[in-house]
Short mmCIF file of C-alpha atoms and ligand atoms in Angstrom, two decimals:
data_model
loop_
_atom_site.label_atom_id
_atom_site.label_comp_id
_atom_site.label_asym_id
_atom_site.label_seq_id
_atom_site.Cartn_x
_atom_site.Cartn_y
_atom_site.Cartn_z
CA MET A 235 0.11 0.10 0.14
CA THR A 236 1.42 3.34 -1.04
CA ASP A 237 0.87 6.49 1.04
CA GLY A 238 -2.65 7.86 1.03
CA LEU A 239 -3.37 11.15 -0.88
CA ARG A 240 -4.62 14.24 0.63
CA VAL A 241 -7.97 14.83 -1.22
CA ILE A 242 -10.30 17.91 -0.97
CA VAL A 243 -13.94 17.15 -2.20
CA SER A 244 -15.81 20.19 -3.34
CA GLY A 245 -19.61 19.44 -2.91
CA GLY A 246 -21.13 17.31 -0.23
CA SER A 247 -24.07 15.86 -1.92
CA MET A 248 -24.49 12.39 -3.33
CA GLY A 249 -21.48 12.59 -5.57
CA GLY A 250 -19.29 14.04 -2.81
CA LEU A 251 -20.33 11.84 0.00
CA PHE A 252 -19.76 8.62 -1.97
CA THR A 253 -16.39 10.10 -3.00
CA ALA A 254 -15.50 10.44 0.69
CA LEU A 255 -16.51 6.90 1.45
CA ALA A 256 -14.80 5.35 -1.48
CA LEU A 257 -11.47 7.23 -1.33
CA SER A 258 -11.37 6.98 2.63
CA GLU A 259 -11.75 3.04 2.24
CA ALA A 260 -8.85 3.21 -0.39
CA GLY A 261 -6.66 4.76 2.31
CA HIS A 262 -6.78 8.51 1.43
CA ASP A 263 -7.32 11.58 3.75
CA VAL A 264 -10.37 13.08 2.64
CA ASP A 265 -12.20 16.45 3.66
CA VAL A 266 -15.35 17.43 2.06
CA PHE A 267 -16.43 21.00 1.64
CA GLU A 268 -20.28 21.94 1.07
CA ARG A 269 -21.55 25.35 0.41
CA ALA A 270 -25.06 24.65 1.60
CA ALA A 271 -24.21 22.12 4.41
CA ASP A 272 -27.26 23.10 6.67
CA GLU A 273 -29.96 22.83 3.83
CA LEU A 274 -29.28 19.63 2.28
CA GLU A 275 -31.12 17.44 4.71
CA SER A 276 -34.47 18.87 4.17
CA ARG A 277 -34.51 18.69 0.39
CA GLY A 278 -35.26 16.39 -2.48
CA ALA A 279 -37.91 14.16 -3.33
CA GLY A 280 -38.02 10.35 -4.64
CA ILE A 281 -35.21 8.48 -6.48
CA VAL A 282 -34.74 5.16 -7.94
CA ALA A 283 -32.16 3.17 -6.16
CA GLN A 284 -30.23 1.10 -8.61
CA PRO A 285 -28.82 -2.37 -7.60
CA ARG A 286 -25.10 -1.71 -7.59
CA MET A 287 -25.74 1.42 -5.44
CA LEU A 288 -27.86 -0.70 -3.04
CA GLU A 289 -25.11 -3.62 -3.02
CA TYR A 290 -22.45 -1.13 -2.03
CA LEU A 291 -24.44 0.51 0.72
CA GLY A 292 -25.74 -2.93 2.17
CA LYS A 293 -22.07 -4.32 2.18
CA ARG A 294 -20.82 -1.47 4.20
CA GLY A 295 -23.92 -1.46 6.61
CA ILE A 296 -24.89 2.05 5.48
CA ALA A 297 -28.32 0.98 4.37
CA ARG A 298 -30.35 -2.27 3.99
CA PRO A 299 -32.80 -2.26 1.22
CA ASP A 300 -35.63 -3.13 3.90
CA ASP A 301 -34.94 -0.34 6.08
CA PHE A 302 -34.33 2.32 3.42
CA SER A 303 -36.28 1.66 0.37
CA LEU A 304 -39.61 0.44 -1.16
CA VAL A 305 -39.96 -1.90 -4.19
CA THR A 306 -42.83 -1.78 -6.68
CA HIS A 307 -43.60 -5.03 -8.80
CA ARG A 308 -46.04 -3.47 -11.42
CA ARG A 309 -45.97 -0.48 -13.97
CA GLU A 310 -49.01 0.75 -15.18
CA TYR A 311 -50.04 3.58 -17.73
CA LEU A 312 -53.62 5.10 -17.07
CA ASP A 313 -55.89 6.57 -19.82
CA ARG A 314 -57.65 9.94 -19.03
CA ASP A 315 -60.36 8.18 -17.22
CA GLY A 316 -57.97 6.44 -15.04
CA ASN A 317 -58.47 2.96 -16.39
CA VAL A 318 -55.39 0.76 -16.95
CA ARG A 319 -54.38 1.45 -20.55
CA GLU A 320 -51.30 -0.92 -20.33
CA GLY A 321 -49.55 -2.71 -17.62
CA TRP A 322 -46.91 -5.18 -16.91
CA ALA A 323 -44.80 -6.65 -14.29
CA ASP A 324 -41.60 -4.51 -13.46
CA SER A 325 -39.64 -4.44 -10.30
CA MET A 326 -38.36 -1.02 -9.35
CA THR A 327 -36.93 0.03 -5.92
CA PHE A 328 -37.34 3.65 -4.63
CA THR A 329 -36.00 5.80 -1.85
CA GLY A 330 -36.03 9.36 -0.89
CA TRP A 331 -33.30 11.70 -1.72
CA ASP A 332 -33.08 12.97 1.95
CA THR A 333 -33.25 9.18 3.19
CA LEU A 334 -30.13 8.35 1.01
CA TYR A 335 -28.44 11.70 1.94
CA ARG A 336 -29.02 11.12 5.76
CA ARG A 337 -27.37 7.66 5.65
CA LEU A 338 -24.55 8.57 3.51
CA ARG A 339 -23.78 11.89 5.59
CA ARG A 340 -23.80 9.68 8.97
CA ALA A 341 -21.62 7.36 7.41
CA VAL A 342 -18.79 10.16 6.85
CA GLU A 343 -17.26 11.34 9.97
CA ASP A 344 -18.27 14.95 11.18
CA ASP A 345 -14.91 16.20 11.37
CA ARG A 346 -14.41 15.38 7.59
CA TYR A 347 -17.51 17.25 6.42
CA HIS A 348 -17.17 21.04 6.52
CA ALA A 349 -19.24 23.96 5.56
CA GLY A 350 -17.44 25.92 2.88
CA ARG A 351 -17.60 27.08 -0.55
CA VAL A 352 -14.87 26.68 -2.97
CA VAL A 353 -14.20 29.69 -5.15
CA GLY A 354 -11.29 28.64 -7.24
CA PHE A 355 -7.96 26.66 -7.43
CA GLU A 356 -4.45 26.92 -8.70
CA ARG A 357 -2.26 23.89 -9.88
CA ASP A 358 1.32 24.12 -9.34
CA GLY A 359 2.44 20.55 -8.69
CA GLU A 360 -0.08 20.25 -5.85
CA VAL A 361 -3.45 22.08 -5.90
CA SER A 362 -4.14 25.04 -3.92
CA VAL A 363 -7.74 25.37 -3.20
CA ARG A 364 -9.36 28.89 -2.43
CA PHE A 365 -12.55 29.25 -0.20
CA ALA A 366 -15.14 31.98 0.08
CA ASP A 367 -14.09 32.96 3.38
CA GLY A 368 -10.65 33.99 2.18
CA SER A 369 -8.88 30.72 3.31
CA GLU A 370 -6.74 28.44 1.28
CA ARG A 371 -5.78 24.76 1.86
CA ARG A 372 -3.06 22.53 -0.19
CA THR A 373 -4.05 19.09 -1.48
CA ASP A 374 -2.91 16.24 -3.65
CA LEU A 375 -6.11 15.86 -5.28
CA LEU A 376 -9.19 17.97 -5.92
CA VAL A 377 -12.41 16.21 -6.67
CA VAL A 378 -15.12 18.38 -8.04
CA ALA A 379 -18.67 17.15 -7.20
CA GLU A 380 -20.34 20.56 -7.41
CA GLY A 381 -23.31 19.38 -9.51
CA GLY A 382 -24.69 20.71 -12.97
CA ARG A 383 -23.76 24.38 -12.10
CA SER A 384 -20.26 23.79 -11.13
CA GLY A 385 -17.96 26.78 -10.84
CA SER A 386 -14.83 24.73 -10.84
CA ARG A 387 -15.87 22.97 -13.87
CA GLU A 388 -16.22 26.54 -15.54
CA GLN A 389 -12.80 27.31 -14.55
CA LEU A 390 -11.36 24.07 -16.22
CA LEU A 391 -13.77 24.07 -19.15
CA PRO A 392 -15.37 27.52 -19.80
CA ASP A 393 -17.14 26.43 -23.11
CA VAL A 394 -18.91 23.63 -21.60
CA SER A 395 -22.57 24.70 -20.32
CA PRO A 396 -25.82 22.73 -19.71
CA ALA A 397 -28.23 22.76 -22.50
CA TYR A 398 -32.09 23.33 -21.62
CA ALA A 399 -34.22 20.48 -23.23
CA GLY A 400 -37.48 22.44 -23.68
CA TYR A 401 -39.11 21.06 -20.62
CA VAL A 402 -39.51 21.31 -16.85
CA ALA A 403 -40.39 18.65 -14.08
CA TRP A 404 -42.76 19.77 -11.79
CA ARG A 405 -42.49 17.96 -8.52
CA GLY A 406 -44.24 17.09 -5.24
CA LEU A 407 -43.99 15.06 -2.19
CA ILE A 408 -46.76 14.24 0.20
CA ASP A 409 -46.93 12.31 3.57
CA GLU A 410 -49.32 9.46 2.98
CA HIS A 411 -51.41 10.38 6.23
CA GLU A 412 -52.23 13.61 4.57
CA ILE A 413 -54.30 12.09 1.78
CA SER A 414 -57.19 9.53 1.52
CA ARG A 415 -56.37 5.79 1.84
CA SER A 416 -58.01 5.15 -1.49
CA LEU A 417 -55.35 7.44 -3.21
CA VAL A 418 -52.49 5.76 -1.48
CA GLU A 419 -53.95 2.30 -2.46
CA ARG A 420 -53.77 3.24 -6.07
CA PHE A 421 -49.83 3.37 -5.96
CA GLU A 422 -49.39 0.18 -3.61
CA ASP A 423 -46.99 -2.01 -5.20
CA THR A 424 -47.40 -0.02 -8.54
CA PHE A 425 -45.31 2.62 -10.66
CA VAL A 426 -48.17 4.66 -12.20
CA PHE A 427 -47.98 6.95 -15.25
CA PHE A 428 -50.32 8.96 -17.46
CA GLU A 429 -49.04 10.32 -20.97
CA GLY A 430 -50.94 13.29 -22.14
CA ASP A 431 -50.01 15.59 -25.31
CA ARG A 432 -46.52 16.17 -24.68
CA GLN A 433 -46.92 15.73 -21.07
CA LEU A 434 -45.90 12.78 -18.66
CA ILE A 435 -46.88 12.42 -14.88
CA LEU A 436 -45.80 9.63 -12.90
CA GLY A 437 -46.05 8.83 -9.25
CA TYR A 438 -44.70 6.19 -6.67
CA LEU A 439 -44.26 5.58 -3.02
CA ILE A 440 -41.04 6.27 -1.11
CA PRO A 441 -40.17 5.66 2.57
CA GLY A 442 -40.19 8.46 5.15
CA PRO A 443 -36.96 10.63 5.47
CA GLU A 444 -35.53 8.15 8.12
CA GLY A 445 -36.30 5.21 5.84
CA GLU A 446 -39.63 4.36 7.28
CA THR A 447 -41.24 1.64 5.10
CA GLY A 448 -44.49 1.07 7.18
CA LYS A 449 -47.89 2.02 6.12
CA GLY A 450 -48.84 5.40 7.30
CA ASP A 451 -45.13 6.50 7.60
CA ARG A 452 -44.20 6.63 3.79
CA ARG A 453 -44.55 9.37 1.24
CA LEU A 454 -46.07 9.83 -2.15
CA ASN A 455 -43.75 11.17 -4.72
CA TRP A 456 -44.82 12.63 -8.23
CA VAL A 457 -42.82 14.11 -11.37
CA TRP A 458 -44.77 15.85 -14.08
CA TYR A 459 -42.89 16.59 -17.23
CA ASP A 460 -44.18 19.64 -18.91
CA ASN A 461 -43.12 21.32 -22.28
CA VAL A 462 -42.07 24.77 -21.70
CA ARG A 463 -40.37 25.91 -25.07
CA ASP A 464 -41.09 29.65 -24.66
CA ARG A 465 -38.13 31.43 -22.70
CA GLU A 466 -40.41 34.15 -21.28
CA ARG A 467 -42.75 31.46 -19.58
CA LEU A 468 -39.91 29.64 -18.36
CA ASN A 469 -38.43 32.91 -16.68
CA GLU A 470 -41.72 33.33 -15.22
CA LEU A 471 -41.94 30.02 -13.75
CA LEU A 472 -38.22 30.46 -12.32
CA THR A 473 -39.13 33.70 -10.62
CA GLY A 474 -39.60 32.72 -6.92
CA SER A 475 -42.23 34.10 -4.38
CA ASP A 476 -39.38 36.71 -3.21
CA GLY A 477 -39.18 37.99 -6.90
CA ALA A 478 -35.59 36.51 -7.36
CA GLU A 479 -34.85 34.75 -10.57
CA HIS A 480 -33.53 31.25 -10.25
CA ASP A 481 -31.32 29.43 -12.56
CA PHE A 482 -32.45 25.86 -12.92
CA SER A 483 -35.05 24.99 -10.32
CA VAL A 484 -37.35 26.57 -7.79
CA PRO A 485 -37.13 24.78 -4.46
CA PRO A 486 -40.20 23.62 -2.11
CA GLY A 487 -42.00 26.56 -0.70
CA ASP A 488 -40.49 29.23 -3.22
CA LEU A 489 -43.11 28.89 -6.19
CA ARG A 490 -45.29 31.95 -6.70
CA GLY A 491 -48.77 31.60 -5.69
CA GLU A 492 -50.11 32.17 -8.97
CA ILE A 493 -47.90 29.57 -10.64
CA GLU A 494 -48.89 27.14 -8.05
CA ARG A 495 -52.67 27.80 -8.84
CA GLU A 496 -52.07 27.48 -12.52
CA LEU A 497 -50.38 24.17 -11.94
CA ARG A 498 -53.25 22.88 -9.95
CA THR A 499 -55.67 23.81 -12.53
CA ALA A 500 -53.73 22.34 -15.48
CA ALA A 501 -53.66 19.06 -13.37
CA GLU A 502 -57.53 18.78 -13.60
CA GLY A 503 -56.97 17.55 -17.09
CA PHE A 504 -55.12 14.35 -15.83
CA PRO A 505 -56.87 11.24 -14.52
CA ASP A 506 -58.46 11.82 -11.12
CA VAL A 507 -55.70 9.98 -9.11
CA PHE A 508 -53.06 12.44 -10.45
CA SER A 509 -55.27 15.65 -10.22
CA ARG A 510 -55.97 14.85 -6.74
CA LEU A 511 -52.42 14.10 -6.02
CA VAL A 512 -51.21 17.40 -7.49
CA GLY A 513 -53.95 19.23 -5.66
CA ALA A 514 -53.10 17.83 -2.30
CA THR A 515 -49.47 18.48 -2.46
CA PRO A 516 -48.47 21.31 0.00
CA ASP A 517 -45.32 22.81 -1.81
CA PRO A 518 -44.81 21.70 -5.45
CA PHE A 519 -41.37 22.73 -6.76
CA VAL A 520 -39.81 22.86 -10.39
CA GLN A 521 -36.59 21.83 -11.98
CA THR A 522 -35.64 22.51 -15.51
CA ILE A 523 -34.62 19.40 -17.60
CA TYR A 524 -31.27 19.79 -19.18
CA ASP A 525 -28.35 17.90 -20.83
CA LEU A 526 -24.54 18.31 -19.87
CA SER A 527 -21.60 16.29 -21.16
CA VAL A 528 -17.78 16.96 -20.63
CA PRO A 529 -14.99 16.08 -22.95
CA GLU A 530 -12.54 15.39 -20.07
CA MET A 531 -12.96 14.28 -16.43
CA ALA A 532 -9.41 14.28 -15.19
CA PHE A 533 -7.19 17.11 -15.41
CA GLY A 534 -3.90 16.01 -13.71
CA ARG A 535 -4.83 16.57 -9.92
CA VAL A 536 -8.22 17.83 -10.62
CA CYS A 537 -11.20 15.45 -11.45
CA LEU A 538 -14.80 15.92 -12.18
CA LEU A 539 -17.55 13.66 -11.25
CA GLY A 540 -21.25 13.11 -10.83
CA ASP A 541 -23.56 15.92 -12.40
CA ALA A 542 -20.64 18.40 -12.59
CA ALA A 543 -19.50 16.09 -15.39
CA PHE A 544 -22.53 14.57 -17.03
CA VAL A 545 -26.08 15.40 -16.28
CA ALA A 546 -28.54 12.75 -17.90
CA ARG A 547 -32.27 13.24 -17.98
CA PRO A 548 -34.26 11.97 -14.91
CA HIS A 549 -36.04 9.40 -17.28
CA THR A 550 -33.07 7.25 -16.87
CA ALA A 551 -33.46 7.27 -13.12
CA ALA A 552 -29.59 7.12 -12.77
CA GLY A 553 -28.20 10.62 -11.74
CA THR A 554 -27.54 9.28 -8.27
CA ALA A 555 -26.25 5.99 -9.28
CA LYS A 556 -23.95 7.60 -11.79
CA ALA A 557 -22.43 9.74 -9.35
CA ALA A 558 -22.01 6.78 -7.00
CA ALA A 559 -20.45 4.85 -9.77
CA ASP A 560 -17.96 7.52 -10.78
CA ALA A 561 -16.94 7.85 -7.13
CA ILE A 562 -16.61 4.11 -6.19
CA GLU A 563 -14.60 3.48 -9.46
CA LEU A 564 -12.22 6.52 -8.67
CA GLY A 565 -11.72 4.77 -5.33
CA GLU A 566 -10.69 1.49 -7.05
CA ALA A 567 -8.53 3.41 -9.41
CA LEU A 568 -6.77 5.14 -6.77
CA ASP A 569 -6.24 1.95 -4.68
CA GLY A 570 -2.99 0.89 -6.22
CA ASP A 571 0.59 2.19 -6.89
CA ASP A 572 0.26 3.80 -10.61
CA ARG A 573 -2.20 6.55 -9.81
CA GLU A 574 -1.50 8.54 -13.17
CA SER A 575 -2.35 5.60 -15.60
CA ALA A 576 -5.43 4.58 -13.08
CA LEU A 577 -6.71 7.97 -13.35
CA GLU A 578 -6.59 7.81 -17.16
CA GLY A 579 -8.35 4.48 -17.08
CA TRP A 580 -10.99 5.74 -14.74
CA GLU A 581 -11.74 8.66 -16.94
CA GLU A 582 -12.02 6.73 -20.09
CA LYS A 583 -14.56 4.34 -18.39
CA ARG A 584 -16.59 7.08 -16.76
CA LEU A 585 -16.60 9.33 -19.87
CA ALA A 586 -18.15 6.24 -21.83
CA ALA A 587 -20.63 5.73 -19.08
CA GLY A 588 -21.80 9.45 -18.94
CA ARG A 589 -22.09 9.96 -22.75
CA ARG A 590 -24.20 6.58 -22.70
CA LEU A 591 -26.39 7.76 -20.05
CA VAL A 592 -26.73 11.35 -21.45
CA ARG A 593 -27.71 9.88 -25.11
CA GLU A 594 -30.23 7.54 -23.51
CA GLY A 595 -31.79 10.26 -21.59
CA ILE A 596 -32.33 12.32 -24.67
CA ARG A 597 -33.58 9.42 -26.48
CA MET A 598 -36.18 8.67 -23.76
CA GLY A 599 -37.25 12.46 -23.36
CA GLU A 600 -37.73 12.88 -27.05
CA GLY A 601 -40.02 9.66 -27.08
CA TYR A 602 -42.15 11.19 -24.22
CA MET A 603 -41.97 15.00 -24.97
CA ASP A 604 -41.52 15.61 -28.90
C1 LIG B 1509 -30.79 19.57 -2.83
C2 LIG B 1509 -30.88 18.62 -3.91
C3 LIG B 1509 -31.91 17.86 -3.93
C4 LIG B 1509 -31.93 16.83 -5.11
N1 LIG B 1509 -33.20 16.09 -5.17
C5 LIG B 1509 -33.13 14.93 -6.09
C6 LIG B 1509 -34.29 14.11 -6.16
O1 LIG B 1509 -35.27 14.21 -5.64
N2 LIG B 1509 -34.28 13.02 -7.13
C7 LIG B 1509 -33.00 12.92 -8.04
O2 LIG B 1509 -33.22 11.92 -8.70
N3 LIG B 1509 -32.14 13.74 -7.81
C8 LIG B 1509 -32.09 14.83 -7.01
N4 LIG B 1509 -31.10 15.54 -6.88
C9 LIG B 1509 -29.90 15.43 -7.92
C10 LIG B 1509 -29.05 14.26 -7.54
O3 LIG B 1509 -28.79 14.23 -6.28
C11 LIG B 1509 -27.98 14.25 -8.50
O4 LIG B 1509 -28.24 13.87 -9.87
C12 LIG B 1509 -26.94 13.09 -8.17
O5 LIG B 1509 -27.14 12.78 -6.93
C13 LIG B 1509 -25.58 13.70 -8.43
O6 LIG B 1509 -25.26 14.42 -7.42
P1 LIG B 1509 -23.80 15.26 -7.30
O7 LIG B 1509 -23.38 15.24 -5.99
O8 LIG B 1509 -22.90 15.21 -8.59
O9 LIG B 1509 -24.65 16.73 -7.62
P2 LIG B 1509 -25.61 17.54 -6.78
O10 LIG B 1509 -26.56 16.50 -5.87
O11 LIG B 1509 -26.20 18.49 -7.56
O12 LIG B 1509 -24.54 18.09 -5.56
C14 LIG B 1509 -23.64 19.23 -5.78
C15 LIG B 1509 -23.40 19.90 -4.48
O13 LIG B 1509 -22.35 20.66 -4.55
C16 LIG B 1509 -22.49 21.80 -3.78
N5 LIG B 1509 -21.48 22.75 -4.56
C17 LIG B 1509 -21.87 23.45 -5.58
N6 LIG B 1509 -20.69 24.25 -5.81
C18 LIG B 1509 -19.94 24.33 -4.68
C19 LIG B 1509 -18.75 25.03 -4.29
N7 LIG B 1509 -18.26 25.93 -5.11
N8 LIG B 1509 -18.22 24.51 -3.06
C20 LIG B 1509 -18.87 23.70 -2.16
N9 LIG B 1509 -19.91 23.07 -2.60
C21 LIG B 1509 -20.64 23.24 -3.84
C22 LIG B 1509 -24.06 22.09 -3.92
O14 LIG B 1509 -24.52 22.80 -2.86
C23 LIG B 1509 -24.48 20.59 -4.02
O15 LIG B 1509 -24.85 20.08 -2.73
C24 LIG B 1509 -31.03 16.61 -6.11
C25 LIG B 1509 -29.78 17.48 -5.82
C26 LIG B 1509 -29.64 18.43 -4.69
C27 LIG B 1509 -28.42 19.35 -4.45
#
């Protein structure tokens, strides 16, 4: 075993936390810096838990599938009257973004997870990382896990930027005890969809924030993909209740009252089960759908991973799993002696995986929304 590297991870969401776990396990000395450390725990909605990620979490005792996720065994597409138009057996495992975040966060030692915003870095053999409070730290490796709007990526690749896909995802999450039993039952063991005219809405049950899977403690999650080609309309949707213009999403509680009312009215055209669900959800929120691909992920002693490198449309249900795989494979690559060629090998494999996923997301999105 060679000496461990000093590693700084910029970004403490899914990609950053998986990196901290995988690189510590490979014997490195890892510190994570997150600019919104106090906020993350209460954010997010439903996500698909992919098998490889579940296996990784299970083996390390971070989360067992049965105390952290829910499985559906059927997929159904409804017609406008709410009858099943098509349905088939299909197994999917769901969890909550917050449920996963909390488990990962607890697995990383508190003195390794810091509040702090990276504002730049210099490379001079080592890497010198600058923070918003004026401090600086030197490191052997900087891992950029800053998400789709990464500032450090902009420093490395100023010509790369996210491309808006022409539609948004309205999203909502509601505790099951706040809605009627009959509504919840419609989603029991079933992943339910409705396709309208260039519209798609889907819903599924997820566990409570601490992984509660018992009846009464779960939450219902919905996602509604909606075409918004007009830029002015998009800007209107992205203007929050305080008048601030958001770039890519408006978080729960920040949507303007008039937009929320329009949303609930538009949902009345959906099958009853979805219009009731949207109608009852306390704080719907919106995220724009965009594509992002980088030509490189490794830049000597700096590398990009997760959404900072590739953002695939959510239809692939793989954003979190991709960030996890980037991190786990980086840990494997940095486990041996020849780190330089290992990083090149890591980059080649992860570039291919990222490109594949982005292509797949575009293909799926065009199928639903064009
Ligand atoms: C709050 C939140 C909620 C989400 N909810 C869902 C969901 O419900 N379903 C789903 O499928 N996906 C969700 N995602 C996206 C999903 O987590 C990502 O697709 C995936 O996990 C990739 O994670 P990432 O760590 O690469 O990027 P992200 O999850 O985007 O995280 C990037 C992190 O970097 C931090 N950061 C950015 N710049 C800096 C900087 N300069 N210095 C320090 N920190 C910085 C950000 O605050 C953020 O926490 C959510 C992401 C966030 C941040």
